[in-house]
Tab-separated table of C-alpha atoms in Angstrom:
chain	number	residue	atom	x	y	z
G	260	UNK	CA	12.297	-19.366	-16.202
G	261	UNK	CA	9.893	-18.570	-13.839
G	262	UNK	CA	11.644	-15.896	-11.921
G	263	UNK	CA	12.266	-14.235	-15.691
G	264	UNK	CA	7.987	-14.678	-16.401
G	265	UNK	CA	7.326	-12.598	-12.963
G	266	UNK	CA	10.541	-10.146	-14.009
G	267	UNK	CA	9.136	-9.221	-16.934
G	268	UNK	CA	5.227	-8.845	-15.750
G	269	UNK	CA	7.320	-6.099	-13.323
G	270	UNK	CA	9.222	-4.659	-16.047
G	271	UNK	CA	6.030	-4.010	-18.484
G	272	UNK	CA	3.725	-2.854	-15.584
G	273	UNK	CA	6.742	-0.500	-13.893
G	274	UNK	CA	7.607	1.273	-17.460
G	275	UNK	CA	3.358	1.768	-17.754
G	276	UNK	CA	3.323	3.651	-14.715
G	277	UNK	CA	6.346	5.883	-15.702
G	278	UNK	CA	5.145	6.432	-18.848
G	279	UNK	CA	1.393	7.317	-17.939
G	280	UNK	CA	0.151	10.807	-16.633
G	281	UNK	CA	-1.459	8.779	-14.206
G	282	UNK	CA	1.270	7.947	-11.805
G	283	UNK	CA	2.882	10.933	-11.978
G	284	UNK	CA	-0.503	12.236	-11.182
G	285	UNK	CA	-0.327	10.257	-7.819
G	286	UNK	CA	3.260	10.968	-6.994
G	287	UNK	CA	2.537	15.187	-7.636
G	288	UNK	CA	-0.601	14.989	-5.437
G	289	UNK	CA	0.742	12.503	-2.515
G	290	UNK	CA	4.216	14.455	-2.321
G	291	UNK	CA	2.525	17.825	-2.304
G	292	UNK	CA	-0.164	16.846	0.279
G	293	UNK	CA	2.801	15.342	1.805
G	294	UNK	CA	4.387	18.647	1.832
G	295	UNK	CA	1.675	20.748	2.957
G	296	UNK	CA	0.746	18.927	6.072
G	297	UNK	CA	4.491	18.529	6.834
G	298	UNK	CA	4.696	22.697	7.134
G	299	UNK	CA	1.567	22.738	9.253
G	300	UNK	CA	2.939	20.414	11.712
G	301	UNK	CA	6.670	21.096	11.924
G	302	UNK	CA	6.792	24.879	10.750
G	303	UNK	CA	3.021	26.158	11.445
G	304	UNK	CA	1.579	28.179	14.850
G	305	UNK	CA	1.621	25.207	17.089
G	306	UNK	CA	4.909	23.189	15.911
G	307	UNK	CA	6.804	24.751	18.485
G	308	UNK	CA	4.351	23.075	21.040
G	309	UNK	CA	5.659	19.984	19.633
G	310	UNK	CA	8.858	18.182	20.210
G	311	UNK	CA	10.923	16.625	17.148
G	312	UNK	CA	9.840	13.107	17.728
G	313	UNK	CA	6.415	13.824	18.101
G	314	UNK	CA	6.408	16.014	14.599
G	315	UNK	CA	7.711	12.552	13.553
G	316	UNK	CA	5.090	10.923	14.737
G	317	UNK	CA	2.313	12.495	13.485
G	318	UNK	CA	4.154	13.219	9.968
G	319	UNK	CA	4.043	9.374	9.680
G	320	UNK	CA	0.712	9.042	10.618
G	321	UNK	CA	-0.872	11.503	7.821
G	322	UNK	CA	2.097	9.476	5.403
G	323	UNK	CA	-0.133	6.673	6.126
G	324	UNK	CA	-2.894	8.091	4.873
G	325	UNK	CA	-1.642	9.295	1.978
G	326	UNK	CA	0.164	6.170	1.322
G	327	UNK	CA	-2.895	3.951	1.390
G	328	UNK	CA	-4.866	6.160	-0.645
G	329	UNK	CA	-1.940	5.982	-3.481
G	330	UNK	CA	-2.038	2.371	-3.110
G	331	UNK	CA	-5.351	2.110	-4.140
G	332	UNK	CA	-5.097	4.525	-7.056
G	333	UNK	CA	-1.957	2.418	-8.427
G	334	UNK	CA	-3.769	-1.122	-8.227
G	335	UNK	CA	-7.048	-1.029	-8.965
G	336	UNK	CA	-5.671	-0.712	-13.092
G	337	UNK	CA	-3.392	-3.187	-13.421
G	338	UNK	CA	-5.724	-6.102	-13.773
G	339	UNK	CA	-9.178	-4.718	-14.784
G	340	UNK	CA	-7.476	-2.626	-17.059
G	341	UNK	CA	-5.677	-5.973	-19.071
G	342	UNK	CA	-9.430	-6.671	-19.353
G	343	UNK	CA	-11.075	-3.495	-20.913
G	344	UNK	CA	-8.307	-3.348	-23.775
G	345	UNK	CA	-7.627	-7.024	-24.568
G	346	UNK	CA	-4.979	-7.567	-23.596
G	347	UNK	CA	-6.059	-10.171	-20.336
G	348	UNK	CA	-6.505	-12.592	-23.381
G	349	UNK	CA	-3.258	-12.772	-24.608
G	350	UNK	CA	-1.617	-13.419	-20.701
G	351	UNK	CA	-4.329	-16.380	-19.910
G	352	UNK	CA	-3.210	-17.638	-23.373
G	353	UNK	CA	0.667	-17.491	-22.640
G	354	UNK	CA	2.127	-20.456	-20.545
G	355	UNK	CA	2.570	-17.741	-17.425
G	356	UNK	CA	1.064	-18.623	-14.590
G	357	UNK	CA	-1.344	-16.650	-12.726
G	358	UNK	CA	0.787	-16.358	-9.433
G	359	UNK	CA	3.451	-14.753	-11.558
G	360	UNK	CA	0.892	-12.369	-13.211
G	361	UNK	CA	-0.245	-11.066	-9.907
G	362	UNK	CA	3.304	-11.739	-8.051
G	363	UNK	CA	4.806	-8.996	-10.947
G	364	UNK	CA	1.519	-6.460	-11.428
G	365	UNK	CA	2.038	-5.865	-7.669
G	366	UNK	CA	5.450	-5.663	-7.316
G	367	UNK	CA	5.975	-2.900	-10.121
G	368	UNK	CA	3.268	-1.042	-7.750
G	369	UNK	CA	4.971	-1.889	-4.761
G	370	UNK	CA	8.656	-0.225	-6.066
G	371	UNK	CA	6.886	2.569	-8.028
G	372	UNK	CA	4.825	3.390	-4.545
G	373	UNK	CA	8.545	2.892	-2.221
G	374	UNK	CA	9.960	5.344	-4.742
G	375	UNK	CA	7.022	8.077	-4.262
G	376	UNK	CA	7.209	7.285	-0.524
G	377	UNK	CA	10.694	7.622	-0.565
G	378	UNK	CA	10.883	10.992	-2.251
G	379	UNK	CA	9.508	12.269	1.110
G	380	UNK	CA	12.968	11.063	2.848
G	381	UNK	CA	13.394	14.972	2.564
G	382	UNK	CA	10.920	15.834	5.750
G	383	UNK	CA	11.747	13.758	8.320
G	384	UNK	CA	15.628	14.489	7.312
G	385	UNK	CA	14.747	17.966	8.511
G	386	UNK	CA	13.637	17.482	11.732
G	387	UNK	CA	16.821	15.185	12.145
G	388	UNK	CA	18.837	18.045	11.029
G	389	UNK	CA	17.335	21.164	12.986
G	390	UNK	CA	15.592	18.371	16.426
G	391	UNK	CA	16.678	15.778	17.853
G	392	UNK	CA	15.564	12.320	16.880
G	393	UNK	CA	16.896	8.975	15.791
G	394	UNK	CA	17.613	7.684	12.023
G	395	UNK	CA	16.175	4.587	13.485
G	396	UNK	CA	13.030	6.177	14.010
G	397	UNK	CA	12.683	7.167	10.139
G	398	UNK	CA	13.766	4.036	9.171
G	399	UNK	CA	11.297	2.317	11.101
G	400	UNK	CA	8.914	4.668	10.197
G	401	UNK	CA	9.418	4.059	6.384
G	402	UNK	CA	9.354	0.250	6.896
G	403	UNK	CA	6.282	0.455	8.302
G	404	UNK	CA	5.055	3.097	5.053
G	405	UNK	CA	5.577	0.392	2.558
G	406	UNK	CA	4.643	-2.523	4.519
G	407	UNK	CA	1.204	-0.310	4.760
G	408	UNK	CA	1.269	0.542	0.750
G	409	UNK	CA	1.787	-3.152	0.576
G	410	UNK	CA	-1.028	-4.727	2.436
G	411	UNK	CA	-2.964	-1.864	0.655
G	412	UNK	CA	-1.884	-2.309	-2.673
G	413	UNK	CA	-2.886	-6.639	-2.522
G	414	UNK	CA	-6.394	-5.294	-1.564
G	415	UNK	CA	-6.236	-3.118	-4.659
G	416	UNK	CA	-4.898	-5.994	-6.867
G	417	UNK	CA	-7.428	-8.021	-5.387
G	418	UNK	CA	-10.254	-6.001	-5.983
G	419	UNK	CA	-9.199	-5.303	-9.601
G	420	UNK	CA	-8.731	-9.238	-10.129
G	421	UNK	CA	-12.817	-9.549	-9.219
G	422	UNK	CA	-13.765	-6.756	-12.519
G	423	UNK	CA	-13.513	-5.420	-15.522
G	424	UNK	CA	-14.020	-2.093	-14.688
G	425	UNK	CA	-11.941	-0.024	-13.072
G	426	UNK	CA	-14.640	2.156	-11.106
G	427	UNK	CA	-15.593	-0.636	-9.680
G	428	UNK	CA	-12.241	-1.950	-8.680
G	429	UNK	CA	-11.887	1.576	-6.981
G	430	UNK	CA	-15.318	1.307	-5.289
G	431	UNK	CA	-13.844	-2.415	-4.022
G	432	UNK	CA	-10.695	-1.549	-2.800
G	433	UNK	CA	-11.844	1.466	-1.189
G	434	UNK	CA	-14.429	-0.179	0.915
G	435	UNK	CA	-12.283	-3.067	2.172
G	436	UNK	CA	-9.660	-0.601	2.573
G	437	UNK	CA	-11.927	1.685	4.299
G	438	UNK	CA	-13.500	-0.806	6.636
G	439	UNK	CA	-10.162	-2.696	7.355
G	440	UNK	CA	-9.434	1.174	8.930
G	441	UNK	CA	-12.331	1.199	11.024
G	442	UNK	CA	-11.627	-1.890	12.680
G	443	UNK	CA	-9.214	0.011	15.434
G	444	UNK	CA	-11.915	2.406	15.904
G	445	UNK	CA	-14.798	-0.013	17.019
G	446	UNK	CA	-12.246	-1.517	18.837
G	447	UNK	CA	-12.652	0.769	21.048
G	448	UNK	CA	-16.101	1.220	21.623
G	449	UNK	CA	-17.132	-3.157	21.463
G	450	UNK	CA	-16.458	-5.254	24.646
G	451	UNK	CA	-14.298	-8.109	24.947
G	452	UNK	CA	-13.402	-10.532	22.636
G	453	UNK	CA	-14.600	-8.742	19.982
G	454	UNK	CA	-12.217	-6.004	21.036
G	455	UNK	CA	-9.508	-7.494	20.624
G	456	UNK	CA	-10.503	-9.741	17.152
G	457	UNK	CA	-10.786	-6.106	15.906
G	458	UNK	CA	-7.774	-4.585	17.164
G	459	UNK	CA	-5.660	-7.455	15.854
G	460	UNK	CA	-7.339	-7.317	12.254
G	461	UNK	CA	-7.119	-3.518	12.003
G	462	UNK	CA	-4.842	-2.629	9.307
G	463	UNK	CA	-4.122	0.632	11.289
G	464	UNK	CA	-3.901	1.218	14.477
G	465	UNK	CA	-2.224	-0.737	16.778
G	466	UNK	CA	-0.501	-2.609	14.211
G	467	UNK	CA	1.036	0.698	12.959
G	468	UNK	CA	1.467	2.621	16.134
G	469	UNK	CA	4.479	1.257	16.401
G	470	UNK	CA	5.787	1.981	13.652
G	471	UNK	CA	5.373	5.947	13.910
G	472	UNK	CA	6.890	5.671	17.426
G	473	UNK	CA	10.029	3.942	15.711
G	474	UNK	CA	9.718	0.863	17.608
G	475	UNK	CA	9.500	-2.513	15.235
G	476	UNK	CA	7.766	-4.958	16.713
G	477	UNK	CA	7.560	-8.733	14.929
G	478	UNK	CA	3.847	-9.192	15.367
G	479	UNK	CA	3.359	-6.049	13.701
G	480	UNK	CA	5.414	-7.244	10.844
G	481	UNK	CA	3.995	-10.383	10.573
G	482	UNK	CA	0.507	-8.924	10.694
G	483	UNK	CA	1.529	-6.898	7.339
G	484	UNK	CA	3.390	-9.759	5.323
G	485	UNK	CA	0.390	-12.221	6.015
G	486	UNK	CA	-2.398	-9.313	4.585
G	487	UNK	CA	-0.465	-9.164	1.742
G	488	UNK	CA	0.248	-12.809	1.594
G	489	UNK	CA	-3.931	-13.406	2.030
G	490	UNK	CA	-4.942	-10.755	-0.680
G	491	UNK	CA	-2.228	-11.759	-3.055
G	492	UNK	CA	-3.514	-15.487	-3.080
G	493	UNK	CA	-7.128	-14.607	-3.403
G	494	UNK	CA	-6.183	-12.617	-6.034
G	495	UNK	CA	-4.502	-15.630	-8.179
G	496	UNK	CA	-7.908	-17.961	-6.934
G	497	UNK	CA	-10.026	-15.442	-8.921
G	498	UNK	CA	-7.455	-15.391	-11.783
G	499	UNK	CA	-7.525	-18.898	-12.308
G	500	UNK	CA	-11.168	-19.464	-11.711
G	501	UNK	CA	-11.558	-16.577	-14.439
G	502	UNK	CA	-9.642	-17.866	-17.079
G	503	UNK	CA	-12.225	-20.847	-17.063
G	504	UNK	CA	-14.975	-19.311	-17.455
């Protein structure tokens, strides 16, 4: 019963986003930006500089980009949007629980964000075709894509959980987001131990290094799961503390 309260929350929230201008919006922009730095790197003046698995490497690491920006644009409706039209009422009044209502909103992001990440399979299929480099590598390097959207997207559904207005949910998102980022960077530049405290909370990075190198490390996993995990759960503690008020 419960599993079928979540599956539905997914089913309504994925049919929105396939049915709304605005995630096709998303998908167009991400897949041609995609696209665009793609042919600069592996086809433009300096790509023959470059050998296959570092194209790989660096196609990842603008996908990453990309990928968190999307995130951000598919979250920050799914909550604060429920509240501008209404419809929030009618969920706190049902006998669904708020883990389920945030469990499904973000999963329906999650598989409509692996499917526009996915359509860029293309690319890196390529380089395997005309260089030399592993399937392992891409398949690392897409695990590591929507582990990324993921811990991205529970920051959006977060952020949406705390207002009404989407704006504002945008404005949230993008600043955790944003300063989550900048974590690796003063890494560098603070002394031990904050170094380190940085490094290892930096939702880039070091954490997703790996990942565009093709080699999967279990911390780095780990890392990813328990952002999403955190996010996720604050999420439902501002649900329920909301539907009190």
């Amino acid at each position: 019963m419960r599993t079928g309260a979540t599956g539905i929350i997914f089913r309504r929230e994925f049919q929105a986003y396939v049915r709304s201008p605005m995630g096709y919006i998303v998908a167009a922009v991400v897949l041609l930006l995609d696209g665009l730095l793609f042919y600069s790197t592996a086809l433009g003046p300096d790509a023959g500089e470059l050998l296959s698995g570092e194209v790989l490497r660096v196609f990842f690491y603008f996908a990453s980009g990309l990928t968190s920006i999307a995130a951000v644009a598919l979250s920050v409706r799914l909550i604060a949007e429920e509240r501008q039209t209404g419809t929030q009422l009618l969920l706190d009044t049902s006998p669904i629980r708020d883990w389920e209502i945030v469990l499904g909103k973000f999963l329906s992001a999650l598989a409509f964000l692996s499917v526009i990440t996915l359509a860029t399979l293309y690319m890196p299929l390529l380089i395997l075709v005309n260089g030399k480099i592993a399937v392992g590598h891409i398949l690392i390097g897409y695990l590591g894509l929507i582990l990324l959207g993921g811990a991205v997207l529970s920051i959006g559904v977060f952020a949406t959980a705390l207002t009404r207005h989407q704006l504002v949910a945008v404005a949230v998102a993008a600043v955790i987001t944003g300063v989550m980022f900048l974590l690796w960077q003063l890494s560098q530049i603070v002394g031990s131990p904050l170094s380190r405290v940085f490094a290892a909370l930096a939702i880039h990075g070091r954490h997703f290094n790996g990942f565009m190198a093709g080699l999967l490390h279990l911390r780095d996993v780990v890392y990813y799961v328990a952002l999403t995990y955190f996010f996720l759960f604050a999420a439902t503690r501002v649900m329920e503390a909301k539907r009190w008020e």
